[in-house]
Tab-separated table of C-alpha atoms (C1' of nucleotides) in Angstrom:
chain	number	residue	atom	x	y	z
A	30	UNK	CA	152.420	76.319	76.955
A	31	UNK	CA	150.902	78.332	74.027
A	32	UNK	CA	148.021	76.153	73.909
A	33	UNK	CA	147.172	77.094	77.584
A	34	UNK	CA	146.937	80.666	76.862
A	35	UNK	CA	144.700	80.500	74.109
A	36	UNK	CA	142.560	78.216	75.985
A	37	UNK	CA	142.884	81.177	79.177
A	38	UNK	CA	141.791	83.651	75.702
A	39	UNK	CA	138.716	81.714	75.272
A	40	UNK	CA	137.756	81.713	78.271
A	41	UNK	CA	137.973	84.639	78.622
A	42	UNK	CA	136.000	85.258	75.609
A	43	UNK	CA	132.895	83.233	76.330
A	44	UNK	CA	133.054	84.587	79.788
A	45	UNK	CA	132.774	87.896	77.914
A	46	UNK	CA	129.830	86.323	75.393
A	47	UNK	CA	127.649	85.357	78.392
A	48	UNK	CA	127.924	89.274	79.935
A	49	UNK	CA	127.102	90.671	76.538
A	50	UNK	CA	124.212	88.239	76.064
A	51	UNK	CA	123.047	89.240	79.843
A	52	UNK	CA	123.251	92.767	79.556
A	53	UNK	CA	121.467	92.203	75.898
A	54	UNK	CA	118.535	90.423	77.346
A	55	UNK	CA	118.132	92.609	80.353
A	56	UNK	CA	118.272	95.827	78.466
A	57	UNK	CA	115.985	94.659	76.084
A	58	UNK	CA	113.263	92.868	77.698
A	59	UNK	CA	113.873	93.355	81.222
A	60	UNK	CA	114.705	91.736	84.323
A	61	UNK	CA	112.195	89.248	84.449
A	62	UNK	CA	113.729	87.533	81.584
A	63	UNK	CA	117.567	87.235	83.037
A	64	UNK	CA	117.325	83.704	83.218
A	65	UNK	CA	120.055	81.781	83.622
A	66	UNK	CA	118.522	79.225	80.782
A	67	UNK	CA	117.791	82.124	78.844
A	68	UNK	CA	121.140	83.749	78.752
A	69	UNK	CA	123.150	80.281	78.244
A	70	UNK	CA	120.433	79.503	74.999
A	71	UNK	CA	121.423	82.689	73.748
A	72	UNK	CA	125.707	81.966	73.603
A	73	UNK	CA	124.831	78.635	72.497
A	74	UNK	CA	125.224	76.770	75.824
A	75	UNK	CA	123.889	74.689	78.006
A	76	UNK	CA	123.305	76.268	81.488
A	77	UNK	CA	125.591	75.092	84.075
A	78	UNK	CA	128.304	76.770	81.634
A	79	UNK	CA	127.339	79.865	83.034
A	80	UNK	CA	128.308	78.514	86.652
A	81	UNK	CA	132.188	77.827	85.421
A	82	UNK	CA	132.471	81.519	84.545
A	83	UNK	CA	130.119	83.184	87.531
A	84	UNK	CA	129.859	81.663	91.110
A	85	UNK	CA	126.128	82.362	90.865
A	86	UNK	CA	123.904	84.547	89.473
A	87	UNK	CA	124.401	87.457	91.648
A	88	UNK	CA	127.858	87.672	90.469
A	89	UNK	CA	127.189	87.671	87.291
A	90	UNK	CA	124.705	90.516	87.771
A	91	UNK	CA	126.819	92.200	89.858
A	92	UNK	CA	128.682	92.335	86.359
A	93	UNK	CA	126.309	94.121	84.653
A	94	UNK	CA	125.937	96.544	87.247
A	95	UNK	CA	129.540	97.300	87.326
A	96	UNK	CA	129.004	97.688	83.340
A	97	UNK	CA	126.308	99.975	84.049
A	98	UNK	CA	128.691	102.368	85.724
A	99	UNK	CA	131.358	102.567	83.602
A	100	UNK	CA	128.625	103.404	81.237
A	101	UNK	CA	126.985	106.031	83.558
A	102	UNK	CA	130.809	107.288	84.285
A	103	UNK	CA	131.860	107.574	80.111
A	104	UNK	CA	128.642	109.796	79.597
A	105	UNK	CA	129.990	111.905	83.053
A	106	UNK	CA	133.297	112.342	81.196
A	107	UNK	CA	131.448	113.555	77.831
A	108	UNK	CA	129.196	115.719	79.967
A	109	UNK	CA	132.006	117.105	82.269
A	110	UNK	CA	133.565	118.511	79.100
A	111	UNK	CA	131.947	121.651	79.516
A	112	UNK	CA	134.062	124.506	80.815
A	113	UNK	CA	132.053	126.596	82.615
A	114	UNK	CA	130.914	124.953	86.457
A	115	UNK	CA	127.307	126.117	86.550
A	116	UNK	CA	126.699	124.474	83.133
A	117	UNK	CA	128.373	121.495	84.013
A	118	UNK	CA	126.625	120.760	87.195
A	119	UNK	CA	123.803	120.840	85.308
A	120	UNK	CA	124.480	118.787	82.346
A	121	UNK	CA	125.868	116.082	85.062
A	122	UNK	CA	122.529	116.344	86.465
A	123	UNK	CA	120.933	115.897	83.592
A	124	UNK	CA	122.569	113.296	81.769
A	125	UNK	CA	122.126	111.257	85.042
A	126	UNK	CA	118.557	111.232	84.398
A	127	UNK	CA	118.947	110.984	80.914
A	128	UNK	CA	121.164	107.850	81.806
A	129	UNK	CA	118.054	105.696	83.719
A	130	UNK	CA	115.710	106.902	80.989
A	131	UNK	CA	117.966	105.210	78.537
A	132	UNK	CA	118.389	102.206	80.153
A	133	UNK	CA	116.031	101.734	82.627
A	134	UNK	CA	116.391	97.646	83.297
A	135	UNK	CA	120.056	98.162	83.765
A	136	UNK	CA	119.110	101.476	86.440
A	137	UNK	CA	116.780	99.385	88.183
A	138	UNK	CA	119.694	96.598	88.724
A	139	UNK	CA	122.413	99.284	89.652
A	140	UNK	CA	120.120	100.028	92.438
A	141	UNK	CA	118.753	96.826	93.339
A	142	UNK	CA	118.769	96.546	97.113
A	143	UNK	CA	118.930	92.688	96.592
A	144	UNK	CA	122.697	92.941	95.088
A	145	UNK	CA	125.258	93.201	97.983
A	146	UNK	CA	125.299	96.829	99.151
A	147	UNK	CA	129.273	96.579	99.492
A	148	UNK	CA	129.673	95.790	96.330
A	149	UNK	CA	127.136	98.279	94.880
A	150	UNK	CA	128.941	100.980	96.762
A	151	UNK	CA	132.263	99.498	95.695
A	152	UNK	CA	131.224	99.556	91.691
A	153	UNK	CA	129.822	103.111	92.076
A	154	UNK	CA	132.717	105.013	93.733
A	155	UNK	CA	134.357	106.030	90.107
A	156	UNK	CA	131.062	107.539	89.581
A	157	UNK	CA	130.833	109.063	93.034
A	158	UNK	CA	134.239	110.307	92.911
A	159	UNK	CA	133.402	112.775	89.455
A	160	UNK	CA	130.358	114.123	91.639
A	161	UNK	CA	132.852	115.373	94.081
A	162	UNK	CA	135.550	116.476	91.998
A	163	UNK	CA	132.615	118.571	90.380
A	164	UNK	CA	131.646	119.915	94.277
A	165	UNK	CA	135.018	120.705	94.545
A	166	UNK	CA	135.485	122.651	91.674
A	167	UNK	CA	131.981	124.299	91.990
A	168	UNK	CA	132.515	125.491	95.530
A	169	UNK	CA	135.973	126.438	95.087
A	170	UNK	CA	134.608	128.721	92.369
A	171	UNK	CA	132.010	130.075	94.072
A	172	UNK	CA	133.985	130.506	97.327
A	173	UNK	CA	131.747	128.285	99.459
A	174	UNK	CA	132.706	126.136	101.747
A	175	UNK	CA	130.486	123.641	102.590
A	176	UNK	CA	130.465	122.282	106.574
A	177	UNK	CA	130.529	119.047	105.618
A	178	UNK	CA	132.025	118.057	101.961
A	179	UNK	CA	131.084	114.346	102.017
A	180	UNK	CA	127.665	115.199	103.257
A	181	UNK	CA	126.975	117.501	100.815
A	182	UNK	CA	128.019	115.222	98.106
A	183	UNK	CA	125.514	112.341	99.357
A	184	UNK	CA	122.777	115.133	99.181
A	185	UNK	CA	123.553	115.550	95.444
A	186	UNK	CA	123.867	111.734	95.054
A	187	UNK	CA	120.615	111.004	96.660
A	188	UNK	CA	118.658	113.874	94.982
A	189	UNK	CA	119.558	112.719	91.337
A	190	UNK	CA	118.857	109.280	92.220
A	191	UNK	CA	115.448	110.440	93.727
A	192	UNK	CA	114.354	112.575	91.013
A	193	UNK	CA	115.647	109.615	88.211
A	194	UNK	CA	113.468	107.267	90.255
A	195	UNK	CA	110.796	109.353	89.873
A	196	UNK	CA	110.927	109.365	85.819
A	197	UNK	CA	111.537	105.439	85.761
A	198	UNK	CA	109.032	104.760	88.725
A	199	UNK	CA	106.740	106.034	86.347
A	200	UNK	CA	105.011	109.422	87.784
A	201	UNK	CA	106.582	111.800	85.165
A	202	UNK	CA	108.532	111.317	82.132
A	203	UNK	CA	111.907	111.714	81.532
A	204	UNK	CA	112.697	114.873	79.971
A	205	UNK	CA	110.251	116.193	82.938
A	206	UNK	CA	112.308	114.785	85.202
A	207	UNK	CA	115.835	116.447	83.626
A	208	UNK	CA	114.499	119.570	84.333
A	209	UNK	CA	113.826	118.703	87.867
A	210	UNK	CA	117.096	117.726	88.363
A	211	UNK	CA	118.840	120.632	87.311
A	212	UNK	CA	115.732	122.937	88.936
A	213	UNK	CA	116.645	120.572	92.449
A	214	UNK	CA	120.549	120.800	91.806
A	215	UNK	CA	119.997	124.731	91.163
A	216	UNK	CA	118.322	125.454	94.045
A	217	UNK	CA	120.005	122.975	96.566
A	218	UNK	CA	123.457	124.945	95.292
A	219	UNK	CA	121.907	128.556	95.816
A	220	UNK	CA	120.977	127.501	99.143
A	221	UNK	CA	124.346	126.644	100.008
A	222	UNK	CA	125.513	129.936	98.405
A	223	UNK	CA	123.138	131.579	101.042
A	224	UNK	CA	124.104	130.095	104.216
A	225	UNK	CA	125.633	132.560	106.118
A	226	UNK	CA	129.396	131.051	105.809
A	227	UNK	CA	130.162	131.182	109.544
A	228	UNK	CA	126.950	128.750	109.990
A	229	UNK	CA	129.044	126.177	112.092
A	230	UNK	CA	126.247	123.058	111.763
A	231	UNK	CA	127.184	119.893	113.531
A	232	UNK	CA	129.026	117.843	111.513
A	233	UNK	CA	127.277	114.752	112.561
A	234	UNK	CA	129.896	111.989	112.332
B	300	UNK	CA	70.675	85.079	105.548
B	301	UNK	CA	72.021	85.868	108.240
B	302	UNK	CA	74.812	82.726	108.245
B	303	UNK	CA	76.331	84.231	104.624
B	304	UNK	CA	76.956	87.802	106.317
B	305	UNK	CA	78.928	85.498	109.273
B	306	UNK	CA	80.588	83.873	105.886
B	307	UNK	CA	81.281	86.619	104.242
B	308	UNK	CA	82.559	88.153	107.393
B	309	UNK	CA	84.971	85.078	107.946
B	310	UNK	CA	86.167	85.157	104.541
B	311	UNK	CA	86.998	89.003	105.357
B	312	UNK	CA	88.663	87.640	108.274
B	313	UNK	CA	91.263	85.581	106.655
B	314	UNK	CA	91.760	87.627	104.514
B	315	UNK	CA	92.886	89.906	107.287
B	316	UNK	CA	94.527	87.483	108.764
B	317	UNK	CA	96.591	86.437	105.830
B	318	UNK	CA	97.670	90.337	105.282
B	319	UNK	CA	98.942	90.509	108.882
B	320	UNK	CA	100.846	87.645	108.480
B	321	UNK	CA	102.254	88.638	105.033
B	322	UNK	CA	103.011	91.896	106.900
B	323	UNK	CA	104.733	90.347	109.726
B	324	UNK	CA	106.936	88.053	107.489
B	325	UNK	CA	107.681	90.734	105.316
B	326	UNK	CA	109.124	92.985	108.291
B	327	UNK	CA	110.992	90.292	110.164
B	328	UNK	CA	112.319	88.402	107.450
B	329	UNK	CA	112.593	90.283	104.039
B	330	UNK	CA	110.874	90.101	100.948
B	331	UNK	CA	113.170	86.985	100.093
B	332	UNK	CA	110.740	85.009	102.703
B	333	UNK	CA	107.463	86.658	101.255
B	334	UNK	CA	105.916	83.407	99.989
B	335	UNK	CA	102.776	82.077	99.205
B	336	UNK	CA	103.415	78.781	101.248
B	337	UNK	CA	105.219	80.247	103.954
B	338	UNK	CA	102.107	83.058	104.402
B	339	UNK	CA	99.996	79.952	104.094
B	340	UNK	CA	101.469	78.048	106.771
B	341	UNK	CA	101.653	81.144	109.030
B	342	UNK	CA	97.740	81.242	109.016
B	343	UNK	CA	97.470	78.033	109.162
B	344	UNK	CA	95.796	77.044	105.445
B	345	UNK	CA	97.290	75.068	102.349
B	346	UNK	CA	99.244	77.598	99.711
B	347	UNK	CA	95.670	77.591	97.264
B	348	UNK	CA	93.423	79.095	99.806
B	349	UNK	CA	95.335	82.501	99.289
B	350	UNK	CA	94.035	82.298	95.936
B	351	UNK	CA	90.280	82.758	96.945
B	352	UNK	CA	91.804	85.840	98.455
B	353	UNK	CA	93.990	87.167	96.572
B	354	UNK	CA	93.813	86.982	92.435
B	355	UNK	CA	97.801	86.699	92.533
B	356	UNK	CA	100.755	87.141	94.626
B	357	UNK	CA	100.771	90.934	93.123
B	358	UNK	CA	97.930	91.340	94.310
B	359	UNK	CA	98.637	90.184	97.910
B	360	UNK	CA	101.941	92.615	97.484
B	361	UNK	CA	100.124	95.381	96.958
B	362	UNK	CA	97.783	95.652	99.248
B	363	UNK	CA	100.805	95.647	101.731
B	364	UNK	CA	102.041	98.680	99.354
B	365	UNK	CA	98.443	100.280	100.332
B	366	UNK	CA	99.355	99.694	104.090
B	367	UNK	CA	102.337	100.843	104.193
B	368	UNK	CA	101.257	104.063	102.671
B	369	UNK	CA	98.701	104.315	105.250
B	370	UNK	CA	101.103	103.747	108.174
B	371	UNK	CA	103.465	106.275	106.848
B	372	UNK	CA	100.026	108.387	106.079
B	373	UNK	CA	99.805	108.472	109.674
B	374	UNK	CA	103.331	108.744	111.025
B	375	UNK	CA	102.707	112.194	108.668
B	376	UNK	CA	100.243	113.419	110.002
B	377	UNK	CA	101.382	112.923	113.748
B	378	UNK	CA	104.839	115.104	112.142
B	379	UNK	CA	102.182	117.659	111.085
B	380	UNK	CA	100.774	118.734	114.295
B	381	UNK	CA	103.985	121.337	114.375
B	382	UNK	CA	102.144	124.156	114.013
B	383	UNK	CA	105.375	126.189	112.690
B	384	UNK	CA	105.561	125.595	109.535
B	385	UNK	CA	109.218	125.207	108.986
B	386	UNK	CA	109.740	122.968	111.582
B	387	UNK	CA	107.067	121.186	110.535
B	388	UNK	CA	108.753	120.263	106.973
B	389	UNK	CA	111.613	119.498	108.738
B	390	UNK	CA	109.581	116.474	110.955
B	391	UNK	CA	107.531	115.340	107.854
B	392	UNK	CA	111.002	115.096	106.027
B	393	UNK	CA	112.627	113.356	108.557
B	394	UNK	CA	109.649	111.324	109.269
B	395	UNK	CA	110.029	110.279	105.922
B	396	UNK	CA	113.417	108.833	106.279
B	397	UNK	CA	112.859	107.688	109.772
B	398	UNK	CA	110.082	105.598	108.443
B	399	UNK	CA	112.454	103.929	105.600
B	400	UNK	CA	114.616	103.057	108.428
B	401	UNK	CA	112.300	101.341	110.892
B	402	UNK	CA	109.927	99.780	108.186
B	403	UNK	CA	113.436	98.716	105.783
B	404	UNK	CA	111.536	95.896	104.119
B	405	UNK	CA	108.340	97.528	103.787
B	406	UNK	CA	110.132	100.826	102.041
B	407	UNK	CA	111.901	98.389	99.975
B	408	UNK	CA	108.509	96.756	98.183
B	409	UNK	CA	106.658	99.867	98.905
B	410	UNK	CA	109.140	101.473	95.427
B	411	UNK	CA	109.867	97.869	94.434
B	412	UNK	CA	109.783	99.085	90.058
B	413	UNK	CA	108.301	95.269	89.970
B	414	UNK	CA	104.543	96.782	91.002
B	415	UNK	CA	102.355	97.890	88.670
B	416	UNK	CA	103.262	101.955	88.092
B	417	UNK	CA	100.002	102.625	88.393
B	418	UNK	CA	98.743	100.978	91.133
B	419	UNK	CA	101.470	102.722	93.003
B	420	UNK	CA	100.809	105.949	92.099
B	421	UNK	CA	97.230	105.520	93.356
B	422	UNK	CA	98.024	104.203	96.580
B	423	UNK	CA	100.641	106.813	97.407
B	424	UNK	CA	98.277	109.760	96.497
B	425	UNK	CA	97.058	110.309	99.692
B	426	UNK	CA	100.726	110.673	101.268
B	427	UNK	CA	101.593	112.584	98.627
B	428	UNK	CA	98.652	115.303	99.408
B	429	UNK	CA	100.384	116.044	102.969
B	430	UNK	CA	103.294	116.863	100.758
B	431	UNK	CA	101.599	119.340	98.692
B	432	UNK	CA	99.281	121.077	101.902
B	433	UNK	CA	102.507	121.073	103.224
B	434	UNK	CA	104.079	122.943	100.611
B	435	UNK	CA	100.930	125.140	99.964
B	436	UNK	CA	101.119	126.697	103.710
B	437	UNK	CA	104.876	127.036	103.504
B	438	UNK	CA	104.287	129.243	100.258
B	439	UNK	CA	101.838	130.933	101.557
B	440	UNK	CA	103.857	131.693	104.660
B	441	UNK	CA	106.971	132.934	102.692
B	442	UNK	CA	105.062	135.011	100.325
B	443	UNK	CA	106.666	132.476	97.746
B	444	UNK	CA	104.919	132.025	94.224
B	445	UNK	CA	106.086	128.533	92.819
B	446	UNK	CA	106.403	128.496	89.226
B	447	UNK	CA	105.184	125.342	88.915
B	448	UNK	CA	103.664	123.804	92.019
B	449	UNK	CA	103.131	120.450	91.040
B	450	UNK	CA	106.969	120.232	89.708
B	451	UNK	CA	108.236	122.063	92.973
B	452	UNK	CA	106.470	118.933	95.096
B	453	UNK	CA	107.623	116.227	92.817
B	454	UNK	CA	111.384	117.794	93.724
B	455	UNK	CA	110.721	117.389	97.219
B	456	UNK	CA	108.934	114.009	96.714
B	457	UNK	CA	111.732	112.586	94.910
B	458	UNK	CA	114.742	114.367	96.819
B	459	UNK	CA	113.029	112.655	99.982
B	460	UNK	CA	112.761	109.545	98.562
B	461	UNK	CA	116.368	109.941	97.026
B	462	UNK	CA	117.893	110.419	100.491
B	463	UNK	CA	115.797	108.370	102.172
B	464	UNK	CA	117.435	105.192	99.637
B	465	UNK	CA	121.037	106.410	100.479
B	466	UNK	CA	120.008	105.572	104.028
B	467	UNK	CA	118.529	102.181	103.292
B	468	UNK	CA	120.634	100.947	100.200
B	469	UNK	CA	123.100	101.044	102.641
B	470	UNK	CA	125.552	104.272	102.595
B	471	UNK	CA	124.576	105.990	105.555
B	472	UNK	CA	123.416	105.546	108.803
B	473	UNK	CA	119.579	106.648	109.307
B	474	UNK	CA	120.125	108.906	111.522
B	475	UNK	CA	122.920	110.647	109.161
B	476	UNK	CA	120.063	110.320	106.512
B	477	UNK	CA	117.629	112.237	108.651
B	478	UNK	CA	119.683	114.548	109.194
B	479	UNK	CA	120.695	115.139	104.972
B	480	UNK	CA	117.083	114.599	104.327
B	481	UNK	CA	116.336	117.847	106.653
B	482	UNK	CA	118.952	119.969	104.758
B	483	UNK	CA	118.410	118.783	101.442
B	484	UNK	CA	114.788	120.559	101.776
B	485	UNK	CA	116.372	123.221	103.556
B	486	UNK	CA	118.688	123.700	100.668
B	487	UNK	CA	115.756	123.677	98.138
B	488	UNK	CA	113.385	125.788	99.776
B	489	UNK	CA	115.997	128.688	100.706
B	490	UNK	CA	116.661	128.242	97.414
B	491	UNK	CA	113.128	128.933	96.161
B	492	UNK	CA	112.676	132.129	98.215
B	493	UNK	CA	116.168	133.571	96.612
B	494	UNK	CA	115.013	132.937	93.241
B	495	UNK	CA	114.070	136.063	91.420
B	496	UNK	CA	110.063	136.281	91.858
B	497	UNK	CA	109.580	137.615	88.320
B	498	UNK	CA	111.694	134.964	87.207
B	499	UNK	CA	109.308	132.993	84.833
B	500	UNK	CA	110.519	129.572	84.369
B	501	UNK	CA	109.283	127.772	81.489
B	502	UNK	CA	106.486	124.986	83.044
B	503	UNK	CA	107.981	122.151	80.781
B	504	UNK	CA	104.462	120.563	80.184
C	98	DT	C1'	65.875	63.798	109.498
C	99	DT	C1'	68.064	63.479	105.649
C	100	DA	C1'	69.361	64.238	100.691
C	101	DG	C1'	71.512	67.694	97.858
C	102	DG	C1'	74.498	71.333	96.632
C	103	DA	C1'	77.446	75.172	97.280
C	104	DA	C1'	81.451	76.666	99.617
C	105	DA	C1'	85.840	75.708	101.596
C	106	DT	C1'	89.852	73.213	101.763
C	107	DC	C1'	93.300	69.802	100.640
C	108	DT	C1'	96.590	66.994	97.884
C	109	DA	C1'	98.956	66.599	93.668
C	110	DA	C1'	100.754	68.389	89.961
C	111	DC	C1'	102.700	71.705	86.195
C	112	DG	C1'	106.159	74.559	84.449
C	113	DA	C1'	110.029	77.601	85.464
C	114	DC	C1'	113.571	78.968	88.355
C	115	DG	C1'	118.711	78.601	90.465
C	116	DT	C1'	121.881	75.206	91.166
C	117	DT	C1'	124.561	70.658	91.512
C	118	DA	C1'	126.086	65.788	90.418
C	119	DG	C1'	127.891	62.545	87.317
C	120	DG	C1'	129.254	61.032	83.185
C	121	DA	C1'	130.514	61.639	78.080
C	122	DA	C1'	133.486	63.780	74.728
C	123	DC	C1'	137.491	66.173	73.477
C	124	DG	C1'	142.531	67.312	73.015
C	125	DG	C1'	147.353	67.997	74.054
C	126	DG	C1'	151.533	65.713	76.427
C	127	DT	C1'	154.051	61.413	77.381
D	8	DA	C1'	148.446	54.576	71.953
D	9	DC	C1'	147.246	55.798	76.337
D	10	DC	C1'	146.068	59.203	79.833
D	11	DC	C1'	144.454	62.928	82.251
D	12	DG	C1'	142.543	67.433	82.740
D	13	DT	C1'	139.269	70.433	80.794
D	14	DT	C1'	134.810	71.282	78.794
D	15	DC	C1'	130.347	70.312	78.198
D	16	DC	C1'	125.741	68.082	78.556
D	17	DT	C1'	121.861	65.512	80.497
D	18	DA	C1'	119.345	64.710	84.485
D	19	DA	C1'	117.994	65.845	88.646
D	20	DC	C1'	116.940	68.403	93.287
D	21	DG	C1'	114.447	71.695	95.827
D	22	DT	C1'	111.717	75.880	95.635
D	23	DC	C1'	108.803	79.061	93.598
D	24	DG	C1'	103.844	80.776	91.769
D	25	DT	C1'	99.827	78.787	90.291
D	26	DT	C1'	95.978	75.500	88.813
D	27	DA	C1'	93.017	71.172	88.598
D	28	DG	C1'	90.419	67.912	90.755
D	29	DA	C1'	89.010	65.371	94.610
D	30	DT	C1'	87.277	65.637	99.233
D	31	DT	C1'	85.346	67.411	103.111
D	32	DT	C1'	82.272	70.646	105.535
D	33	DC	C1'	78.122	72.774	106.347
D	34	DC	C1'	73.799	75.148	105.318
D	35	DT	C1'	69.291	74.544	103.146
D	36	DA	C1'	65.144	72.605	101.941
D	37	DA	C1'	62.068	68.614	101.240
DNA sequence: TTAGGAAATCTAACGACGTTAGGAACGGGT
DNA sequence: ACCCGTTCCTAACGTCGTTAGATTTCCTAA
């Protein structure tokens, strides 16, 4: 009986191994090099290993992504530490950017449209859900309320991830592009703080 | 002499030829079935006779980047026969989603990171000018002074593109998207004309 | 008219990829 | 001491992008 456990622990453990080693290799030279060979060589295996820990390859990507937002969501946390809304919004914002600056192969894969867009939602949604407990603080203390809550928070969603694309696409670095998202972010909010409140727009499913 | 202009003029052919089929694979298919032999086989040729086309598969790729651009180009410019200018951001922006939504496949390889940065850049230029005549006459018609114009249109740029990735990574409906993509810029640009004129923003380099 | 040579095209192959099959080695329970 | 399940490896399959070399096609020029 006790040996079955510890055989359950290593598994466990090399299952472990081979993530590290993938995110290692991706985050350091790319995704062109996530090779299945590559990443078996580098725990010491041979490569159908791999396949008695991952059903394929896309799962065990799909690991790394969901590594990539618990990441993303531990530097929200740090960043939602600060007190005052305004400044928080924008430190969000910017550490967002700051985030696919850092680690741009591991961005790229968390938004890879060839990884299984349920499961790319599914992985995100802690991250998601700090974006609109932030809207709901922010507009609470501003006394706005927004038409459509969700639809507001996919605005914010899609606007960071636009502007980060824009620093790891290449057209403008990345402290450029930290200060666009809080300049976007700023001036998205004010509009909202504009709208005349009895502006009934369509809610649009 | 006048046989090598009809050989030159078939080799342009092919090459034609072998575009348009890339193209229609591409669209119908996904980028999954973008492959040298299937391209080949669609015009009719062995896999190697791309090569005396094409210096690479890249290559190939993006020169369907370049015609995307130029179909969106022209979707654009159709949007920008609104002669009032807020409406007519409103078209061009949901043009821009619209277009991610009919042409998925194309969008997809169109800001596929695996292209050359550069290369994309270039190629996107010219779409990128309507942005910024666009944003020059809506200035200029709200008595708006940008702080940094080039900044202000990479926000718009990238907010579109953000939005227009929520649609097509799979969150939202198009339509939906459209619809977000519209007020996002609504957002921003009520947001510009609140902001103090005299308020001199650093330009961030 | 025909010999020669460039251009075009094909078949075959290379190396790398994801993935699977089949057998060897190991290790605890009877 | 045997046995069986797990673990692991070698070898292979099919596909990919890409290249080499042979073969065919077709214009030119004697």
């Amino acid at each position: 009986m006790s040996t079955s456990t510890r055989r359950a622990r290593e598994r466990a453990n090399t299952r472990e191994r081979i993530i590290e080693a993938a995110l290692r290799v991706l985050e350091t030279e790319g995704v062109a090099a996530l090779t299945i060979r590559r990443i078996a060589t580098d725990v010491e295996y041979s490569a159908p290993v791999v396949y008695q820990h991952f059903a394929n390859k896309d799962a065990l990507v799909l690991e790394l992504v969901a590594h990539g937002h618990r990441l993303m969501l531990s530097e929200f946390r740090r960043a939602a530490q600060e007190p005052d809304t305004d400044r928080r919004t924008m430190r969000i914002a910017s550490q967002y950017v700051r985030f696919a600056g850092e680690h741009p192969h591991l961005f790229q894969v968390m938004n890879d449209p060839m990884v299984d867009a349920d499961e790319r939602r599914r992985v995100a949604e802690p991250v998601i859900d700090v974006l609109k407990e932030l809207l709901t603080t922010w507009s609470a203390a501003h006394d706005v309320v927004l038409a459509d809550f969700d639809q507001a928070c996919e605005i914010l969603w899609g606007t960071l991830y636009g502007i980060a694309s824009l620093s790891y696409l290449g057209s403008v670095g990345n402290d450029r592009a930290r200060y666009l998202a809080e300049q976007a972010l700023r001036a998205i909010l004010l509009g909202w703080r504009t709208e005349t409140p009895a502006n009934g727009r369509p809610a649009s499913s």
